[in-house]
Amino acid sequence: MRAWRVEQFGEPTQQWQLQEDAPDCEPGPNEIKVAVEACGLGLPDVLMCRDNYPLTPPLPFTPSQEAAGEVVAVGEGVDAAMIGQRVMGTTQFQAQAGGLADYCLMHAGAALPIPDAMKGEEAAGFFIPYMTAWVGLVRRGHITADDTLLVMGASGSSGAAAVQLGKAIGARVIAVAGGPDKAAFCKSIGADEVIDHRAQDITKTAKELTGGKGATIVFDPVGGKPGRAAFKATAFEGRFVVIGYASGEWPLISLPETLMTNISLVGAMPVGFSPDVMRGGVEQLIGYWQQGKLNLSSQQVFDFDDGLQAIGHIAGGKVEGKVVVRVKPR
């Protein structure tokens, strides 16, 4: 089968290799084999190639943590009735069988049916960004329509999902992005205000936009100095939701700083929850999508042969929304 493979660690544009005769994958117990329609790429795929990610698989491996496609085979313990179903979800990338290939593996319990009206390209970029936003904002952040949400990295995949989910729930959303093009993108997906961190001070501008109070909830997949600036713009009794470190480092926040302002530091990652919790989150998100409150058409789509261009796009910080690779058109 065709597959993009990482044989050595390093920069992805130098180390990713397209193999026309890569080893096929066969489902083990509780696994399914999926003929990939499309797959999603993200910053973790860059970091894994650099060997700078907690879940980096052993070499050699196929990138892409999520995919969408049709079940073509099932392993032991899986109902054969799944064969022929269109599913989306996380891939078995840690077992070296990621989605950037003709076929990938998924755990049967983590595969979710794709709504009939949802295209493969939309489904491929749905689960990780929107479930990251859902876990961070709904499950862990307890967001309500009364909140003011500050979204860091708002033009990226999880940030863009958080902007849309925050608006779907009815919160006021302030997006943080770099440059006029990304600022315009954030406005196009529903942000009420945008802070251009290249031209504006994050802390000062967020305080000005909130009448000096700050944001009641911060969604931070960036970390580093920008994350630190966002923490300083968190309101009294606010929640600072820790998502990731796209900047290359975590924000420096000392525990005593949370005391006088009663700020909660909240870790959030869509792993470890029961299947019922995860399915409940997906059902809520699909409901918002069906109501037109989530825009899955804002993805940046690349063809399979352009895998290097796709990962270079992410590594170069050019992402607006979710990067998706079209493997088999539907």
JSON list of C-alpha atoms in Angstrom, two decimals, residues 74-230:
[
{"chain": "A", "resi": 74, "resn": "VAL", "atom": "CA", "xyz": [-12.02, -6.46, 11.74]},
{"chain": "A", "resi": 75, "resn": "GLY", "atom": "CA", "xyz": [-9.89, -8.20, 14.32]},
{"chain": "A", "resi": 76, "resn": "GLU", "atom": "CA", "xyz": [-10.79, -10.74, 16.96]},
{"chain": "A", "resi": 77, "resn": "GLY", "atom": "CA", "xyz": [-13.54, -9.59, 19.29]},
{"chain": "A", "resi": 78, "resn": "VAL", "atom": "CA", "xyz": [-15.03, -7.07, 16.83]},
{"chain": "A", "resi": 79, "resn": "ASP", "atom": "CA", "xyz": [-18.49, -7.48, 15.32]},
{"chain": "A", "resi": 80, "resn": "ALA", "atom": "CA", "xyz": [-18.13, -8.23, 11.60]},
{"chain": "A", "resi": 81, "resn": "ALA", "atom": "CA", "xyz": [-21.17, -6.01, 11.02]},
{"chain": "A", "resi": 82, "resn": "MET", "atom": "CA", "xyz": [-18.77, -3.06, 11.23]},
{"chain": "A", "resi": 83, "resn": "ILE", "atom": "CA", "xyz": [-17.35, -3.97, 7.82]},
{"chain": "A", "resi": 84, "resn": "GLY", "atom": "CA", "xyz": [-18.64, -1.47, 5.27]},
{"chain": "A", "resi": 85, "resn": "GLN", "atom": "CA", "xyz": [-19.37, 1.25, 7.84]},
{"chain": "A", "resi": 86, "resn": "ARG", "atom": "CA", "xyz": [-17.84, 4.72, 7.48]},
{"chain": "A", "resi": 87, "resn": "VAL", "atom": "CA", "xyz": [-16.06, 5.72, 10.67]},
{"chain": "A", "resi": 88, "resn": "MET", "atom": "CA", "xyz": [-13.88, 8.48, 12.06]},
{"chain": "A", "resi": 89, "resn": "GLY", "atom": "CA", "xyz": [-11.58, 8.60, 15.04]},
{"chain": "A", "resi": 90, "resn": "THR", "atom": "CA", "xyz": [-8.06, 8.28, 16.32]},
{"chain": "A", "resi": 91, "resn": "THR", "atom": "CA", "xyz": [-5.66, 5.92, 14.59]},
{"chain": "A", "resi": 92, "resn": "GLN", "atom": "CA", "xyz": [-3.30, 3.38, 16.10]},
{"chain": "A", "resi": 93, "resn": "PHE", "atom": "CA", "xyz": [-0.42, 5.72, 15.30]},
{"chain": "A", "resi": 94, "resn": "GLN", "atom": "CA", "xyz": [1.51, 4.59, 18.36]},
{"chain": "A", "resi": 95, "resn": "ALA", "atom": "CA", "xyz": [1.48, 1.12, 16.83]},
{"chain": "A", "resi": 96, "resn": "GLN", "atom": "CA", "xyz": [3.04, 2.70, 13.69]},
{"chain": "A", "resi": 97, "resn": "ALA", "atom": "CA", "xyz": [-0.26, 2.51, 11.74]},
{"chain": "A", "resi": 98, "resn": "GLY", "atom": "CA", "xyz": [-1.28, 6.16, 11.39]},
{"chain": "A", "resi": 99, "resn": "GLY", "atom": "CA", "xyz": [-3.72, 7.60, 8.89]},
{"chain": "A", "resi": 100, "resn": "LEU", "atom": "CA", "xyz": [-1.43, 8.96, 6.17]},
{"chain": "A", "resi": 101, "resn": "ALA", "atom": "CA", "xyz": [-1.73, 5.78, 4.12]},
{"chain": "A", "resi": 102, "resn": "ASP", "atom": "CA", "xyz": [-4.19, 3.83, 2.00]},
{"chain": "A", "resi": 103, "resn": "TYR", "atom": "CA", "xyz": [-5.15, 1.85, 5.10]},
{"chain": "A", "resi": 104, "resn": "CYS", "atom": "CA", "xyz": [-4.84, 2.49, 8.83]},
{"chain": "A", "resi": 105, "resn": "LEU", "atom": "CA", "xyz": [-5.82, 0.78, 12.07]},
{"chain": "A", "resi": 106, "resn": "MET", "atom": "CA", "xyz": [-8.20, 2.04, 14.75]},
{"chain": "A", "resi": 107, "resn": "HIS", "atom": "CA", "xyz": [-9.35, 0.62, 18.05]},
{"chain": "A", "resi": 108, "resn": "ALA", "atom": "CA", "xyz": [-12.91, -0.53, 17.42]},
{"chain": "A", "resi": 109, "resn": "GLY", "atom": "CA", "xyz": [-14.18, 1.13, 20.58]},
{"chain": "A", "resi": 110, "resn": "ALA", "atom": "CA", "xyz": [-12.74, 4.50, 19.53]},
{"chain": "A", "resi": 111, "resn": "ALA", "atom": "CA", "xyz": [-14.23, 4.48, 16.02]},
{"chain": "A", "resi": 112, "resn": "LEU", "atom": "CA", "xyz": [-17.34, 6.60, 15.62]},
{"chain": "A", "resi": 113, "resn": "PRO", "atom": "CA", "xyz": [-19.90, 6.51, 12.80]},
{"chain": "A", "resi": 114, "resn": "ILE", "atom": "CA", "xyz": [-19.74, 9.36, 10.32]},
{"chain": "A", "resi": 115, "resn": "PRO", "atom": "CA", "xyz": [-23.05, 11.17, 9.74]},
{"chain": "A", "resi": 116, "resn": "ASP", "atom": "CA", "xyz": [-24.34, 10.62, 6.20]},
{"chain": "A", "resi": 117, "resn": "ALA", "atom": "CA", "xyz": [-24.07, 14.32, 5.31]},
{"chain": "A", "resi": 118, "resn": "MET", "atom": "CA", "xyz": [-20.47, 14.65, 6.54]},
{"chain": "A", "resi": 119, "resn": "LYS", "atom": "CA", "xyz": [-17.74, 14.41, 3.92]},
{"chain": "A", "resi": 120, "resn": "GLY", "atom": "CA", "xyz": [-14.64, 12.33, 4.58]},
{"chain": "A", "resi": 121, "resn": "GLU", "atom": "CA", "xyz": [-12.46, 15.44, 4.57]},
{"chain": "A", "resi": 122, "resn": "GLU", "atom": "CA", "xyz": [-14.69, 17.04, 7.20]},
{"chain": "A", "resi": 123, "resn": "ALA", "atom": "CA", "xyz": [-14.76, 13.90, 9.36]},
{"chain": "A", "resi": 124, "resn": "ALA", "atom": "CA", "xyz": [-10.98, 13.47, 9.19]},
{"chain": "A", "resi": 125, "resn": "GLY", "atom": "CA", "xyz": [-10.43, 16.81, 10.93]},
{"chain": "A", "resi": 126, "resn": "PHE", "atom": "CA", "xyz": [-13.31, 16.58, 13.38]},
{"chain": "A", "resi": 127, "resn": "PHE", "atom": "CA", "xyz": [-12.45, 14.34, 16.31]},
{"chain": "A", "resi": 128, "resn": "ILE", "atom": "CA", "xyz": [-9.16, 15.60, 17.76]},
{"chain": "A", "resi": 129, "resn": "PRO", "atom": "CA", "xyz": [-9.62, 19.40, 17.42]},
{"chain": "A", "resi": 130, "resn": "TYR", "atom": "CA", "xyz": [-13.25, 19.53, 18.46]},
{"chain": "A", "resi": 131, "resn": "MET", "atom": "CA", "xyz": [-12.95, 16.94, 21.22]},
{"chain": "A", "resi": 132, "resn": "THR", "atom": "CA", "xyz": [-9.90, 18.79, 22.54]},
{"chain": "A", "resi": 133, "resn": "ALA", "atom": "CA", "xyz": [-12.01, 21.94, 22.62]},
{"chain": "A", "resi": 134, "resn": "TRP", "atom": "CA", "xyz": [-14.95, 20.07, 24.18]},
{"chain": "A", "resi": 135, "resn": "VAL", "atom": "CA", "xyz": [-12.86, 18.48, 26.93]},
{"chain": "A", "resi": 136, "resn": "GLY", "atom": "CA", "xyz": [-11.11, 21.77, 27.64]},
{"chain": "A", "resi": 137, "resn": "LEU", "atom": "CA", "xyz": [-14.14, 24.04, 27.61]},
{"chain": "A", "resi": 138, "resn": "VAL", "atom": "CA", "xyz": [-17.15, 21.87, 28.47]},
{"chain": "A", "resi": 139, "resn": "ARG", "atom": "CA", "xyz": [-15.93, 18.90, 30.48]},
{"chain": "A", "resi": 140, "resn": "ARG", "atom": "CA", "xyz": [-13.06, 20.59, 32.33]},
{"chain": "A", "resi": 141, "resn": "GLY", "atom": "CA", "xyz": [-13.67, 24.32, 31.95]},
{"chain": "A", "resi": 142, "resn": "HIS", "atom": "CA", "xyz": [-17.44, 24.25, 32.59]},
{"chain": "A", "resi": 143, "resn": "ILE", "atom": "CA", "xyz": [-18.00, 27.07, 30.13]},
{"chain": "A", "resi": 144, "resn": "THR", "atom": "CA", "xyz": [-21.36, 28.86, 30.03]},
{"chain": "A", "resi": 145, "resn": "ALA", "atom": "CA", "xyz": [-22.95, 31.61, 27.97]},
{"chain": "A", "resi": 146, "resn": "ASP", "atom": "CA", "xyz": [-21.95, 34.06, 30.73]},
{"chain": "A", "resi": 147, "resn": "ASP", "atom": "CA", "xyz": [-18.23, 33.49, 30.16]},
{"chain": "A", "resi": 148, "resn": "THR", "atom": "CA", "xyz": [-15.70, 35.57, 28.27]},
{"chain": "A", "resi": 149, "resn": "LEU", "atom": "CA", "xyz": [-13.38, 33.12, 26.55]},
{"chain": "A", "resi": 150, "resn": "LEU", "atom": "CA", "xyz": [-9.82, 34.03, 25.52]},
{"chain": "A", "resi": 151, "resn": "VAL", "atom": "CA", "xyz": [-8.50, 31.57, 22.91]},
{"chain": "A", "resi": 152, "resn": "MET", "atom": "CA", "xyz": [-4.77, 31.42, 22.31]},
{"chain": "A", "resi": 153, "resn": "GLY", "atom": "CA", "xyz": [-3.53, 30.09, 18.97]},
{"chain": "A", "resi": 154, "resn": "ALA", "atom": "CA", "xyz": [-7.01, 30.74, 17.67]},
{"chain": "A", "resi": 155, "resn": "SER", "atom": "CA", "xyz": [-6.18, 30.18, 14.01]},
{"chain": "A", "resi": 156, "resn": "GLY", "atom": "CA", "xyz": [-4.78, 26.69, 14.70]},
{"chain": "A", "resi": 157, "resn": "SER", "atom": "CA", "xyz": [-6.82, 23.51, 14.67]},
{"chain": "A", "resi": 158, "resn": "SER", "atom": "CA", "xyz": [-7.78, 23.22, 18.35]},
{"chain": "A", "resi": 159, "resn": "GLY", "atom": "CA", "xyz": [-7.93, 26.99, 18.74]},
{"chain": "A", "resi": 160, "resn": "ALA", "atom": "CA", "xyz": [-10.31, 27.40, 15.81]},
{"chain": "A", "resi": 161, "resn": "ALA", "atom": "CA", "xyz": [-12.45, 24.60, 17.21]},
{"chain": "A", "resi": 162, "resn": "ALA", "atom": "CA", "xyz": [-12.51, 26.34, 20.61]},
{"chain": "A", "resi": 163, "resn": "VAL", "atom": "CA", "xyz": [-13.59, 29.64, 19.01]},
{"chain": "A", "resi": 164, "resn": "GLN", "atom": "CA", "xyz": [-16.51, 27.94, 17.29]},
{"chain": "A", "resi": 165, "resn": "LEU", "atom": "CA", "xyz": [-17.53, 25.84, 20.29]},
{"chain": "A", "resi": 166, "resn": "GLY", "atom": "CA", "xyz": [-17.40, 28.86, 22.58]},
{"chain": "A", "resi": 167, "resn": "LYS", "atom": "CA", "xyz": [-19.71, 30.76, 20.23]},
{"chain": "A", "resi": 168, "resn": "ALA", "atom": "CA", "xyz": [-22.02, 27.75, 19.87]},
{"chain": "A", "resi": 169, "resn": "ILE", "atom": "CA", "xyz": [-22.47, 27.76, 23.65]},
{"chain": "A", "resi": 170, "resn": "GLY", "atom": "CA", "xyz": [-23.08, 31.51, 23.64]},
{"chain": "A", "resi": 171, "resn": "ALA", "atom": "CA", "xyz": [-19.92, 32.83, 25.29]},
{"chain": "A", "resi": 172, "resn": "ARG", "atom": "CA", "xyz": [-18.14, 36.00, 24.23]},
{"chain": "A", "resi": 173, "resn": "VAL", "atom": "CA", "xyz": [-14.99, 34.93, 22.39]},
{"chain": "A", "resi": 174, "resn": "ILE", "atom": "CA", "xyz": [-11.73, 36.88, 22.13]},
{"chain": "A", "resi": 175, "resn": "ALA", "atom": "CA", "xyz": [-9.28, 35.22, 19.74]},
{"chain": "A", "resi": 176, "resn": "VAL", "atom": "CA", "xyz": [-5.50, 35.67, 19.77]},
{"chain": "A", "resi": 177, "resn": "ALA", "atom": "CA", "xyz": [-3.68, 35.17, 16.47]},
{"chain": "A", "resi": 178, "resn": "GLY", "atom": "CA", "xyz": [-0.65, 36.51, 14.59]},
{"chain": "A", "resi": 179, "resn": "GLY", "atom": "CA", "xyz": [-1.06, 38.85, 11.63]},
{"chain": "A", "resi": 180, "resn": "PRO", "atom": "CA", "xyz": [-4.00, 40.37, 9.74]},
{"chain": "A", "resi": 181, "resn": "ASP", "atom": "CA", "xyz": [-4.74, 37.26, 7.64]},
{"chain": "A", "resi": 182, "resn": "LYS", "atom": "CA", "xyz": [-5.09, 35.00, 10.67]},
{"chain": "A", "resi": 183, "resn": "ALA", "atom": "CA", "xyz": [-7.05, 37.70, 12.48]},
{"chain": "A", "resi": 184, "resn": "ALA", "atom": "CA", "xyz": [-9.48, 37.86, 9.56]},
{"chain": "A", "resi": 185, "resn": "PHE", "atom": "CA", "xyz": [-9.78, 34.06, 9.61]},
{"chain": "A", "resi": 186, "resn": "CYS", "atom": "CA", "xyz": [-10.69, 34.13, 13.31]},
{"chain": "A", "resi": 187, "resn": "LYS", "atom": "CA", "xyz": [-13.37, 36.73, 12.65]},
{"chain": "A", "resi": 188, "resn": "SER", "atom": "CA", "xyz": [-14.73, 34.60, 9.81]},
{"chain": "A", "resi": 189, "resn": "ILE", "atom": "CA", "xyz": [-15.30, 31.64, 12.14]},
{"chain": "A", "resi": 190, "resn": "GLY", "atom": "CA", "xyz": [-17.12, 33.68, 14.77]},
{"chain": "A", "resi": 191, "resn": "ALA", "atom": "CA", "xyz": [-14.67, 35.45, 17.10]},
{"chain": "A", "resi": 192, "resn": "ASP", "atom": "CA", "xyz": [-16.19, 38.59, 18.61]},
{"chain": "A", "resi": 193, "resn": "GLU", "atom": "CA", "xyz": [-12.80, 40.33, 18.89]},
{"chain": "A", "resi": 194, "resn": "VAL", "atom": "CA", "xyz": [-9.29, 39.42, 17.80]},
{"chain": "A", "resi": 195, "resn": "ILE", "atom": "CA", "xyz": [-5.98, 40.36, 19.39]},
{"chain": "A", "resi": 196, "resn": "ASP", "atom": "CA", "xyz": [-3.12, 40.41, 16.88]},
{"chain": "A", "resi": 197, "resn": "HIS", "atom": "CA", "xyz": [-0.23, 39.42, 19.13]},
{"chain": "A", "resi": 198, "resn": "ARG", "atom": "CA", "xyz": [2.26, 40.72, 16.56]},
{"chain": "A", "resi": 199, "resn": "ALA", "atom": "CA", "xyz": [0.94, 44.25, 16.94]},
{"chain": "A", "resi": 200, "resn": "GLN", "atom": "CA", "xyz": [-0.82, 44.25, 20.32]},
{"chain": "A", "resi": 201, "resn": "ASP", "atom": "CA", "xyz": [0.06, 43.33, 23.89]},
{"chain": "A", "resi": 202, "resn": "ILE", "atom": "CA", "xyz": [-2.02, 40.28, 24.85]},
{"chain": "A", "resi": 203, "resn": "THR", "atom": "CA", "xyz": [-2.45, 41.12, 28.54]},
{"chain": "A", "resi": 204, "resn": "LYS", "atom": "CA", "xyz": [-3.15, 44.82, 28.09]},
{"chain": "A", "resi": 205, "resn": "THR", "atom": "CA", "xyz": [-5.55, 44.39, 25.16]},
{"chain": "A", "resi": 206, "resn": "ALA", "atom": "CA", "xyz": [-7.49, 41.55, 26.80]},
{"chain": "A", "resi": 207, "resn": "LYS", "atom": "CA", "xyz": [-7.92, 43.64, 29.94]},
{"chain": "A", "resi": 208, "resn": "GLU", "atom": "CA", "xyz": [-9.07, 46.63, 27.87]},
{"chain": "A", "resi": 209, "resn": "LEU", "atom": "CA", "xyz": [-11.61, 44.51, 25.99]},
{"chain": "A", "resi": 210, "resn": "THR", "atom": "CA", "xyz": [-13.04, 43.19, 29.27]},
{"chain": "A", "resi": 211, "resn": "GLY", "atom": "CA", "xyz": [-13.24, 46.47, 31.17]},
{"chain": "A", "resi": 212, "resn": "GLY", "atom": "CA", "xyz": [-10.21, 45.56, 33.26]},
{"chain": "A", "resi": 213, "resn": "LYS", "atom": "CA", "xyz": [-11.67, 42.29, 34.53]},
{"chain": "A", "resi": 214, "resn": "GLY", "atom": "CA", "xyz": [-9.91, 39.81, 32.24]},
{"chain": "A", "resi": 215, "resn": "ALA", "atom": "CA", "xyz": [-11.21, 36.63, 30.64]},
{"chain": "A", "resi": 216, "resn": "THR", "atom": "CA", "xyz": [-13.17, 34.22, 32.82]},
{"chain": "A", "resi": 217, "resn": "ILE", "atom": "CA", "xyz": [-11.77, 31.25, 30.90]},
{"chain": "A", "resi": 218, "resn": "VAL", "atom": "CA", "xyz": [-8.54, 30.94, 28.90]},
{"chain": "A", "resi": 219, "resn": "PHE", "atom": "CA", "xyz": [-7.92, 28.14, 26.38]},
{"chain": "A", "resi": 220, "resn": "ASP", "atom": "CA", "xyz": [-4.16, 27.83, 25.87]},
{"chain": "A", "resi": 221, "resn": "PRO", "atom": "CA", "xyz": [-2.59, 25.41, 23.37]},
{"chain": "A", "resi": 222, "resn": "VAL", "atom": "CA", "xyz": [0.41, 27.74, 22.91]},
{"chain": "A", "resi": 223, "resn": "GLY", "atom": "CA", "xyz": [2.21, 28.05, 26.24]},
{"chain": "A", "resi": 224, "resn": "GLY", "atom": "CA", "xyz": [5.50, 29.91, 26.63]},
{"chain": "A", "resi": 225, "resn": "LYS", "atom": "CA", "xyz": [5.53, 33.70, 26.92]},
{"chain": "A", "resi": 226, "resn": "PRO", "atom": "CA", "xyz": [2.17, 34.08, 25.11]},
{"chain": "A", "resi": 227, "resn": "GLY", "atom": "CA", "xyz": [0.58, 31.68, 27.58]},
{"chain": "A", "resi": 228, "resn": "ARG", "atom": "CA", "xyz": [2.11, 33.62, 30.43]},
{"chain": "A", "resi": 229, "resn": "ALA", "atom": "CA", "xyz": [0.61, 36.83, 29.03]},
{"chain": "A", "resi": 230, "resn": "ALA", "atom": "CA", "xyz": [-2.80, 35.15, 28.79]}
]
